[in-house]
CSV table of C-alpha atoms in Angstrom, one decimal:
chain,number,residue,atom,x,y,z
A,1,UNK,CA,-15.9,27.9,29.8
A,2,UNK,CA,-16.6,26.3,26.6
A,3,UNK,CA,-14.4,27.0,23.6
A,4,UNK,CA,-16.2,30.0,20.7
A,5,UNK,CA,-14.9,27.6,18.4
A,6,UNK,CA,-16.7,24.2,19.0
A,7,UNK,CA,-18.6,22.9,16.2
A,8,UNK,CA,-21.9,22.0,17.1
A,9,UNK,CA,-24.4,19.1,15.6
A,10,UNK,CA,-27.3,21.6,16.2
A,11,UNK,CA,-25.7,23.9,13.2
A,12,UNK,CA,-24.2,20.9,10.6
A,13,UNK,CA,-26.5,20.9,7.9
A,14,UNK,CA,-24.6,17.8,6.5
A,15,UNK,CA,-23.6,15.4,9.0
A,16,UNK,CA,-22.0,11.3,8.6
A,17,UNK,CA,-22.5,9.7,11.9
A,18,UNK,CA,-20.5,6.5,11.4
A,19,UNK,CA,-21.0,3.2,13.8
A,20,UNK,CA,-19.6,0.5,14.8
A,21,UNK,CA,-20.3,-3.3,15.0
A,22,UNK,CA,-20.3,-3.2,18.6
A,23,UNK,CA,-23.2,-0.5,18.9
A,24,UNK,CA,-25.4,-2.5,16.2
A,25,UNK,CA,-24.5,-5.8,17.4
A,26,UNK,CA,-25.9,-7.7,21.2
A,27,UNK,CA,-22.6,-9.4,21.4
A,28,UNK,CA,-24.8,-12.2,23.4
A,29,UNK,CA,-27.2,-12.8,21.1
A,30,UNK,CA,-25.9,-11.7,17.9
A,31,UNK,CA,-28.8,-10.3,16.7
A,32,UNK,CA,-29.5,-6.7,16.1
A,33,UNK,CA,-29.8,-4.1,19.3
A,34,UNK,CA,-33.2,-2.7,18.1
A,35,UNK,CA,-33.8,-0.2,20.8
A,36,UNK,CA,-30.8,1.4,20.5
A,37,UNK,CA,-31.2,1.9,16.6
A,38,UNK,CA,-34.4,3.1,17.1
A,39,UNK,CA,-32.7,5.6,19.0
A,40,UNK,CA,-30.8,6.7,16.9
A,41,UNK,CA,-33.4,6.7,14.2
A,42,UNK,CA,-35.2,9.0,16.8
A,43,UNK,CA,-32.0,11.2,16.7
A,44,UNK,CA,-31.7,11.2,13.1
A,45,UNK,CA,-35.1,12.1,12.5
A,46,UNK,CA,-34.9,15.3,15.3
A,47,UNK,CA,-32.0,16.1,13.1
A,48,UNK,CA,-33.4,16.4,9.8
A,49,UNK,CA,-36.8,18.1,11.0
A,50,UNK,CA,-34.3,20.8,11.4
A,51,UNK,CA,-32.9,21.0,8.5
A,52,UNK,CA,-29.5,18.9,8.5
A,53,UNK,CA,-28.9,16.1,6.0
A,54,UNK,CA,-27.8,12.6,7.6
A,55,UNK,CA,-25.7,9.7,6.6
A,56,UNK,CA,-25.0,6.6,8.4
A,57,UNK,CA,-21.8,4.8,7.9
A,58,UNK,CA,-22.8,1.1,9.9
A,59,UNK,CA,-20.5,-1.5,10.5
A,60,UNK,CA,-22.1,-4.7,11.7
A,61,UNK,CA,-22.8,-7.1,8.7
A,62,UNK,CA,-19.9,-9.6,9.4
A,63,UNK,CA,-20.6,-9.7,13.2
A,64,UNK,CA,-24.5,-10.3,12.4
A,65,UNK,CA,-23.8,-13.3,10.3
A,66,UNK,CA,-20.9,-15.2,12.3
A,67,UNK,CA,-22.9,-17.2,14.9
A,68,UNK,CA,-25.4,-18.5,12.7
A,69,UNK,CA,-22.6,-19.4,10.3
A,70,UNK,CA,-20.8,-21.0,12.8
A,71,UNK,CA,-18.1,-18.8,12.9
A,72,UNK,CA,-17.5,-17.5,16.0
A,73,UNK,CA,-13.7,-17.7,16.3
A,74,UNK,CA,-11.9,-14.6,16.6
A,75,UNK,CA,-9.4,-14.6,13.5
A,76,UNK,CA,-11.7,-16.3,9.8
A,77,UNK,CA,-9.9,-16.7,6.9
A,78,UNK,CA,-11.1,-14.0,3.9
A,79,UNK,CA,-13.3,-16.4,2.7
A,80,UNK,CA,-14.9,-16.5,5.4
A,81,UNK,CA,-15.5,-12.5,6.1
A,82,UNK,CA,-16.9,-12.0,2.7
A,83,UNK,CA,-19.4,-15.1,3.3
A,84,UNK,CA,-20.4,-14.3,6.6
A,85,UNK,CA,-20.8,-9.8,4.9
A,86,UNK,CA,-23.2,-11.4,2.4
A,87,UNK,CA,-25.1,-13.0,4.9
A,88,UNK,CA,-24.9,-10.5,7.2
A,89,UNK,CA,-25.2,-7.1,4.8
A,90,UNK,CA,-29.1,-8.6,4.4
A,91,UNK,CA,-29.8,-8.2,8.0
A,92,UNK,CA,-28.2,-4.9,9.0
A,93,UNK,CA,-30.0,-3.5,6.2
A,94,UNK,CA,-33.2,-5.0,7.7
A,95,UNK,CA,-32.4,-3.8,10.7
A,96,UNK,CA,-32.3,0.0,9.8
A,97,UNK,CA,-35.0,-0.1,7.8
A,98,UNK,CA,-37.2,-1.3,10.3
A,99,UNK,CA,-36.0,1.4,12.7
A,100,UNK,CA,-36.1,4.1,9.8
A,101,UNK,CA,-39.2,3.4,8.5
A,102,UNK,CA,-40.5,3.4,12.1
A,103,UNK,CA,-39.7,7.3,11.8
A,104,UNK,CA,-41.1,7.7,8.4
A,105,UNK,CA,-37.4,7.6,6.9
A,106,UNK,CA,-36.8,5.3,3.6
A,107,UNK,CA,-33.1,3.5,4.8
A,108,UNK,CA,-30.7,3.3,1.4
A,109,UNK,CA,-28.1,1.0,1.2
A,110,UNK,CA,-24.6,1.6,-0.8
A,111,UNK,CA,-21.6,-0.6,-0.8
A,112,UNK,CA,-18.5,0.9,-1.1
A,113,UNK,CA,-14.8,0.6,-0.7
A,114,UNK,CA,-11.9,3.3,-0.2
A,115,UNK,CA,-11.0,2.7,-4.0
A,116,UNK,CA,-14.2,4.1,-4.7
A,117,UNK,CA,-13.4,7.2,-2.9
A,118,UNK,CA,-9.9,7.4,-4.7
A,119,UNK,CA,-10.7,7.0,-8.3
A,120,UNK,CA,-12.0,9.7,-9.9
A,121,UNK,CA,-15.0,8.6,-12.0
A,122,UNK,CA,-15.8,6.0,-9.0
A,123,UNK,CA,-15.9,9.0,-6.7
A,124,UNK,CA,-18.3,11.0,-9.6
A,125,UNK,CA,-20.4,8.2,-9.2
A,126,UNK,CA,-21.0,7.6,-5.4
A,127,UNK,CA,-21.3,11.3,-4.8
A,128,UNK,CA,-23.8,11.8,-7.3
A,129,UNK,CA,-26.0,9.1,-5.9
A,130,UNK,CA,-25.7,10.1,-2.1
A,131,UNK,CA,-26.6,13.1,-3.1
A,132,UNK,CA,-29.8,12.4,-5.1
A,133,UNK,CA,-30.7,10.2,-2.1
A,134,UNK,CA,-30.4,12.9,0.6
A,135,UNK,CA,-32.8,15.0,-2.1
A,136,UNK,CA,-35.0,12.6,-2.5
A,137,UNK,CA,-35.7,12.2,1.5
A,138,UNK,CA,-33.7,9.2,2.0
A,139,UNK,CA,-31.4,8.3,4.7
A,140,UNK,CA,-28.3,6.3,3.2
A,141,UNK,CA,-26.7,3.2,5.3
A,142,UNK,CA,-23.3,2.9,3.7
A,143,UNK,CA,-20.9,0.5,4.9
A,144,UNK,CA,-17.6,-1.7,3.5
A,145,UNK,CA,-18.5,-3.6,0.1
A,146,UNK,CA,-16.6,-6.9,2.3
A,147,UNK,CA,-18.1,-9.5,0.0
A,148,UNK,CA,-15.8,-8.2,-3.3
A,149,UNK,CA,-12.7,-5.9,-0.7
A,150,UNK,CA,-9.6,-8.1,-0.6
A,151,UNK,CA,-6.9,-5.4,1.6
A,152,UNK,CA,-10.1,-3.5,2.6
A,153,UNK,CA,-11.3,-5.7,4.9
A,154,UNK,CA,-8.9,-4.7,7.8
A,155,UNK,CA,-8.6,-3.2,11.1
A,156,UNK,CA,-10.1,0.5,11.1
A,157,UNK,CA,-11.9,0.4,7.1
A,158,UNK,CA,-14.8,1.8,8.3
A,159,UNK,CA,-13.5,4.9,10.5
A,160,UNK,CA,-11.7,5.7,7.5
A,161,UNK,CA,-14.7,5.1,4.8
A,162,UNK,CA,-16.6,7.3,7.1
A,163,UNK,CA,-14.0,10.0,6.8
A,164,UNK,CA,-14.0,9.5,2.9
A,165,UNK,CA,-17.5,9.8,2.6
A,166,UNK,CA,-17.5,13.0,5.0
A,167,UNK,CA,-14.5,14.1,2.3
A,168,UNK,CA,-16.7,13.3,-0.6
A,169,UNK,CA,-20.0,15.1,-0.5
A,170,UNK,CA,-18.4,17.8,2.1
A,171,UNK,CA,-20.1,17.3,5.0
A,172,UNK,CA,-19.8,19.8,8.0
A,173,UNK,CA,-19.6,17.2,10.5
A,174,UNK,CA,-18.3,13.6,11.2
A,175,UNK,CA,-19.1,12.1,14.1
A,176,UNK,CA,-17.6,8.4,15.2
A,177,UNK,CA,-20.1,6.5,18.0
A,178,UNK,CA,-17.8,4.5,20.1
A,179,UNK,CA,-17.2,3.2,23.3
A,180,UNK,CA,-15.6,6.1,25.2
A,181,UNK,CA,-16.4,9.8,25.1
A,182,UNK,CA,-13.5,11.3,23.4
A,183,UNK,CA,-9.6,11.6,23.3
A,184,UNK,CA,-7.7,11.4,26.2
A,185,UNK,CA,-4.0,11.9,27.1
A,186,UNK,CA,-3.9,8.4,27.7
A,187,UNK,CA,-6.2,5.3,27.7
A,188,UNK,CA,-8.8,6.6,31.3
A,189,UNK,CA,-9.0,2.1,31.4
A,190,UNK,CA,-5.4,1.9,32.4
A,191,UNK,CA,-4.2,5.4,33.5
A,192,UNK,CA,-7.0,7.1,36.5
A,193,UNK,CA,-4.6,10.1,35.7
A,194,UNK,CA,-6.0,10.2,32.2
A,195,UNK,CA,-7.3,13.9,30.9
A,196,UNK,CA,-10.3,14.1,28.8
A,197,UNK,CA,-9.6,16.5,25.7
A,198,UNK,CA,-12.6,18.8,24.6
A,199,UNK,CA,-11.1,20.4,21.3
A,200,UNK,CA,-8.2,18.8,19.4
A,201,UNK,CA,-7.0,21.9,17.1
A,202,UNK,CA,-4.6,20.4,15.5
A,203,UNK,CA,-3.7,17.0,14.5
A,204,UNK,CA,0.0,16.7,15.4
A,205,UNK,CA,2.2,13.4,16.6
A,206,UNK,CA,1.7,14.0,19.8
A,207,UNK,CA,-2.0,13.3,19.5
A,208,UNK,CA,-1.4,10.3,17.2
A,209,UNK,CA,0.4,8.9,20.2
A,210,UNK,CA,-2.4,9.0,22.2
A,211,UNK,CA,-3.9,6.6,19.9
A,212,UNK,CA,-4.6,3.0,21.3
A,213,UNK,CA,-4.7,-0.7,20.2
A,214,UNK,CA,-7.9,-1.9,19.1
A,215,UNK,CA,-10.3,-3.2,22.0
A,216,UNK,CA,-10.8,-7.3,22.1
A,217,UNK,CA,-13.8,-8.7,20.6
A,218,UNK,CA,-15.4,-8.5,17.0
A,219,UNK,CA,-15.4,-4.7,17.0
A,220,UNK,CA,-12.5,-3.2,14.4
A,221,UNK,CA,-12.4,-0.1,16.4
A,222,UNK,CA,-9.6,1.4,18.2
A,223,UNK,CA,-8.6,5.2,18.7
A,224,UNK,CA,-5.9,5.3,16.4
A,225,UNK,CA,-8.1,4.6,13.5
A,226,UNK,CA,-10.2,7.2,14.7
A,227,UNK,CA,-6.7,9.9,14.4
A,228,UNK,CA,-6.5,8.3,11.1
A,229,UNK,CA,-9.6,9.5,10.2
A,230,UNK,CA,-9.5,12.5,12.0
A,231,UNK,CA,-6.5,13.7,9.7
A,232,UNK,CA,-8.8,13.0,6.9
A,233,UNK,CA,-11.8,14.2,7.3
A,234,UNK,CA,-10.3,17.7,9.3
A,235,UNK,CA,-8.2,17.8,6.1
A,236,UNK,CA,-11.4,18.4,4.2
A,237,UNK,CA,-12.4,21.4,6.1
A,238,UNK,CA,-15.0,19.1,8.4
A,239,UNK,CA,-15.5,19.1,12.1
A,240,UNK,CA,-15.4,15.5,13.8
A,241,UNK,CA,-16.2,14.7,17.0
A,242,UNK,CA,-15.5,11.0,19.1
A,243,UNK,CA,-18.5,10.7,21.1
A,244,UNK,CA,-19.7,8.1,23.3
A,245,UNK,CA,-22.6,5.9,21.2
A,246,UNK,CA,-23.8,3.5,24.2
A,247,UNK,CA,-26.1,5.9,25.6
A,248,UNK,CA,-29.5,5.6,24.3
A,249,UNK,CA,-30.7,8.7,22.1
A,250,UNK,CA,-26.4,9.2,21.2
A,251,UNK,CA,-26.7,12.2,18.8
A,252,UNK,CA,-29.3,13.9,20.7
A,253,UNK,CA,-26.8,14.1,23.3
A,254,UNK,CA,-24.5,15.9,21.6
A,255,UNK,CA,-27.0,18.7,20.7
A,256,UNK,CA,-27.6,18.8,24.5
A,257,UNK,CA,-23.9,19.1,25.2
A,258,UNK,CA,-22.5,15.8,26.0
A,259,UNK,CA,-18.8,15.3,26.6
A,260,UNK,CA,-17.1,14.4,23.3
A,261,UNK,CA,-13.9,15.4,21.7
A,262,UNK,CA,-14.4,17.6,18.7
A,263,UNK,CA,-11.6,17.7,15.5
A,264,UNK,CA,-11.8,21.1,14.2
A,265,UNK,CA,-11.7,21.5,10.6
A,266,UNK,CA,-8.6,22.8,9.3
A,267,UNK,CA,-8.7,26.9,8.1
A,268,UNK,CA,-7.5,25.9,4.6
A,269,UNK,CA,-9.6,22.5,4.3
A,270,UNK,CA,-12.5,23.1,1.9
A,271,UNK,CA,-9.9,24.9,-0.5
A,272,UNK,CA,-7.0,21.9,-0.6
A,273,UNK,CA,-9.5,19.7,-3.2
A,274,UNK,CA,-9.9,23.3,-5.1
A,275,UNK,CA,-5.7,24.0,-5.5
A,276,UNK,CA,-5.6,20.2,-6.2
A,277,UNK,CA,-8.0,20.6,-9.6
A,278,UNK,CA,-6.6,24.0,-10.4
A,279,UNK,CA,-3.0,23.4,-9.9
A,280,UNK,CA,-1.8,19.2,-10.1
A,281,UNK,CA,-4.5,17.8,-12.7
A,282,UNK,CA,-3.5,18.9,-16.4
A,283,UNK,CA,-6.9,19.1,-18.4
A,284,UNK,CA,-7.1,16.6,-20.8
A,285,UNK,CA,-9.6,18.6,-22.7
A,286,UNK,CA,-11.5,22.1,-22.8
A,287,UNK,CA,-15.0,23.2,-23.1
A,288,UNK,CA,-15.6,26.8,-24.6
A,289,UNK,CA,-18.3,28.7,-23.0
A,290,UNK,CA,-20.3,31.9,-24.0
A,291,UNK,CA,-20.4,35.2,-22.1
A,292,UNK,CA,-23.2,34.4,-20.0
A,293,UNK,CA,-21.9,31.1,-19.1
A,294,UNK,CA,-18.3,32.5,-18.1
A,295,UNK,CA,-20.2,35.0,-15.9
A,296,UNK,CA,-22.2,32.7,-14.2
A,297,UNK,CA,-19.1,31.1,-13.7
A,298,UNK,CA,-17.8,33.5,-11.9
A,299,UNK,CA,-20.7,34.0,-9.5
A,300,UNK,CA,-20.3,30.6,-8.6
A,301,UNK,CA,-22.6,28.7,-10.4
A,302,UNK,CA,-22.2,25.4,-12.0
A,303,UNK,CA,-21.4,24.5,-16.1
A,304,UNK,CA,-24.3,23.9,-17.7
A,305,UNK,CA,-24.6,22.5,-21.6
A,306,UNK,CA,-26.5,25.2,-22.6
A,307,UNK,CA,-23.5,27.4,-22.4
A,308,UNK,CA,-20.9,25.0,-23.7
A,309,UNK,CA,-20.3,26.3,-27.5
A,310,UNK,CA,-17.6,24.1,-28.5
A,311,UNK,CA,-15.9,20.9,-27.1
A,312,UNK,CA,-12.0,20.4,-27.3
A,313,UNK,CA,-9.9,17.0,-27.0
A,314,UNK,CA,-10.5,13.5,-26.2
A,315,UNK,CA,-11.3,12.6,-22.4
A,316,UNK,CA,-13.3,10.4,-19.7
A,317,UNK,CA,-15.7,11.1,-17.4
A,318,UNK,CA,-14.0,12.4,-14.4
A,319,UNK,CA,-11.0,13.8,-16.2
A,320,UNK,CA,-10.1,17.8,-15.6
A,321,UNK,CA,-11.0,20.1,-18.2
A,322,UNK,CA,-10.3,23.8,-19.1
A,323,UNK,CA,-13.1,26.0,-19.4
A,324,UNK,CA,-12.3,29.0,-21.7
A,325,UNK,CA,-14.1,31.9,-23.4
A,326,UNK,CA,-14.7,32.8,-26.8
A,327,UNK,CA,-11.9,34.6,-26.7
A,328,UNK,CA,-9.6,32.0,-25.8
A,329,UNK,CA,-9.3,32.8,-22.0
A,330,UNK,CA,-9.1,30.4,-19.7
A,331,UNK,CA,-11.8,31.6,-16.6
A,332,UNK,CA,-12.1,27.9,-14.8
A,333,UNK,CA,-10.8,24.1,-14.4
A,334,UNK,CA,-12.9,21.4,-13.7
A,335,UNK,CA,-14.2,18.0,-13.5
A,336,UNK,CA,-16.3,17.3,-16.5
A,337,UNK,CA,-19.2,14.9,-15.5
A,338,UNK,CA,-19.3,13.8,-19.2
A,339,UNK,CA,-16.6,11.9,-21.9
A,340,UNK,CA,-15.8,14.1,-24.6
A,341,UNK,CA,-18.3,12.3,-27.2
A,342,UNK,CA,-21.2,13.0,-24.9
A,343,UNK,CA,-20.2,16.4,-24.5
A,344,UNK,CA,-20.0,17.6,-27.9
A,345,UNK,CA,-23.4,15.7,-28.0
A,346,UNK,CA,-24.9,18.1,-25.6
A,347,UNK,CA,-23.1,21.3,-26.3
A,348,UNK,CA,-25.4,24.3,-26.1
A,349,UNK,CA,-28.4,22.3,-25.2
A,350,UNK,CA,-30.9,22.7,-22.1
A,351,UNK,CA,-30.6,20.0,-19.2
A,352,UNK,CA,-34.6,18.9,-19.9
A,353,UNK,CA,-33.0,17.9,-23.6
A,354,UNK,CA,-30.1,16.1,-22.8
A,355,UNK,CA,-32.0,12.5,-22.0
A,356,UNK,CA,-33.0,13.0,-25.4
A,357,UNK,CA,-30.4,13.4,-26.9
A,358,UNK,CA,-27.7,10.6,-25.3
A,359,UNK,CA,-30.3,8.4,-25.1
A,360,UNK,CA,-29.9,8.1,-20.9
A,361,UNK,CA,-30.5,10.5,-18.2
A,362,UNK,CA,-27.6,12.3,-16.8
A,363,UNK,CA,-26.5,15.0,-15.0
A,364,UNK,CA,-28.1,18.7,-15.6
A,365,UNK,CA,-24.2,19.9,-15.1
A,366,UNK,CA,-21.5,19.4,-17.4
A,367,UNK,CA,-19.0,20.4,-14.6
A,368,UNK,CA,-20.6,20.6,-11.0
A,369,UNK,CA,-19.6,24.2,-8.9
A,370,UNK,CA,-17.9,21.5,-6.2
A,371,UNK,CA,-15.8,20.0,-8.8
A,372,UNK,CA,-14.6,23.6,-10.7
A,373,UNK,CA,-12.5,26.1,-9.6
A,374,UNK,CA,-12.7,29.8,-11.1
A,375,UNK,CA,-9.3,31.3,-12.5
């Protein structure tokens, strides 16, 4: 009898399906395994019809590169990774393209690398713009920036970028493709004894220790990255599931009920980044609101300029703010998506002014409802 509890792809409405090199890559011929993508194209497009958001964390751009390089030792020098990721980043994003567009999907590529997930106005940045690609229709391909990452390009980056992305525009599910179909209580290659696990509730260290080494060949995989990420992205208040990605149609799968191992979020997940904001970032500033904005406020809506009526202090983009009322009460902390100067600048104006007015198009909220936290 199935758990009440599972998660389930068929109800996400944001999902990060993240996959590795050696689903993208024929390890024979190095070139691209079009059908498969297509596949998952397929998948991804079933998936949106419905209603879900996707995003694609792809490994593969190192691996696509090496043979015609010459490179197809096991262990390159740094150097040598971040040549062979510029090479190769052109052709992975060929290659989902193609199968995207095949599906009527525009493919979007974004570099990124864990710092960008860690500093704040980094973090401001990225979100914002995989958001306005899911609005816009688009499918985003994100994958390790390897030609600039020093310590990034290591074993497991992408498991754990996948989880920071799932982190940073809250998805409801992450699901990692790879070459087994879930956790078990010991590797099923070495151990016929092996149990498969269905739901993990919990991430203690007796899971971690059920984490492996890292399977031979070009792939950076390996189930203990996966726990690693796990931690993270269940930390966040998402679901992930380890599922196995060889199968043709991979996702589809899962809606049908394919054996995988499914991370429940944890209870208090969504609500850890919200005590972090209220309760360990001073503000650096405030912003004084009128007494529709602080009851919009408290309905859950976004800051907007137009009810900003005064700007207090000096601080970045990024940087956590007070939002009081007139009368001095503080009703909200948050994120403020402008610097101080461009604040005052926009005070009490509408969002359909604000280009005007700074001269550049930016955000229609001064402090986004995922980045404030009502007091």
């Amino acid at each position: 009898m199935s758990d009440p509890d599972t998660p389930s792809l068929a109800t996400a409405k944001r999902i990060v399906v993240k996959i590795g090199s050696a689903l993208v890559v024929d390890d024979k011929t190095a070139t691209p395994r079009s059908a498969w993508l297509a596949s998952v194209a397929a998948d991804v497009a079933a998936l949106r019809a419905r209603g879900a958001e996707v995003v694609l964390v792809s490994s593969g751009a190192i691996s696509l590169a090496r043979r015609a390089l010459g490179l197809t030792r096991r262990a390159l020098r740094l150097e040598e990774k971040q040549a062979a990721a510029a090479v190769g980043q052109i052709r992975l994003a060929g290659a989902w393209q193609e199968a995207l567009s095949a599906r009527g999907m525009n493919a979007a590529q974004l570099l990124l690398t864990l710092e960008d997930s860690e500093d704040r106005r980094r973090y401001l940045n990225a979100r914002a713009t995989i958001a306005t690609l899911l609005n816009l229709g688009c499918v985003p391909v994100i994958n390790e920036n390897d030609t600039v990452a020093t310590a990034e390009i290591r074993f497991g980056d992408n498991d754990r970028l996948a989880a920071r992305v799932a982190e940073m525009i809250s998805a409801d599910a992450l699901v990692l493709l790879s070459d087994i179909d879930g956790l078990y209580t010991a590797d099923p290659r070495k151990d016929p004894a092996a149990a498969h696990i269905p739901n993990v509730h919990r991430i203690t260290d007796e899971i971690m220790a059920m984490g492996g080494e890292p399977p031979p060949g070009y792939s950076s995989g390996g189930m203990r990255t996966k726990l690693i990420a796990a931690r993270i992205a269940t930390g966040a208040g998402c679901a992930m599931a380890i599922a196995l990605g060889q199968r043709d149609n991979p996702l589809a799968a899962m809606v049908d009920g394919a054996r995988c191992t499914w991370f429940l979020p944890a209870p208090e997940g969504r609500t850890a980044r919200k005590r972090w904001i209220a309760g360990s970032l001073a503000p650096l500033g405030a912003l004084i609101v009128d007494a529709g904005a602080a009851r919009a406020l408290q309905r859950g809506s976004s800051l907007l300029p137009a009810g900003v009526r005064g700007v207090e202090g000096d601080f970045a983009r990024g940087d956590p703010v007070s939002v009081r009322d007139e009368a001095g009460h503080e009703v909200a902390r948050g994120l403020s998506a402008y610097d101080s100067e461009a604040a005052r600048l926009i005070a009490g104006h509408r969002s359909e002014e604000l280009e005007s007015l700074l001269g550049w198009r930016g955000r229609d909220e001064i402090i986004h409802r995922d980045d404030l936290v009502r007091l």
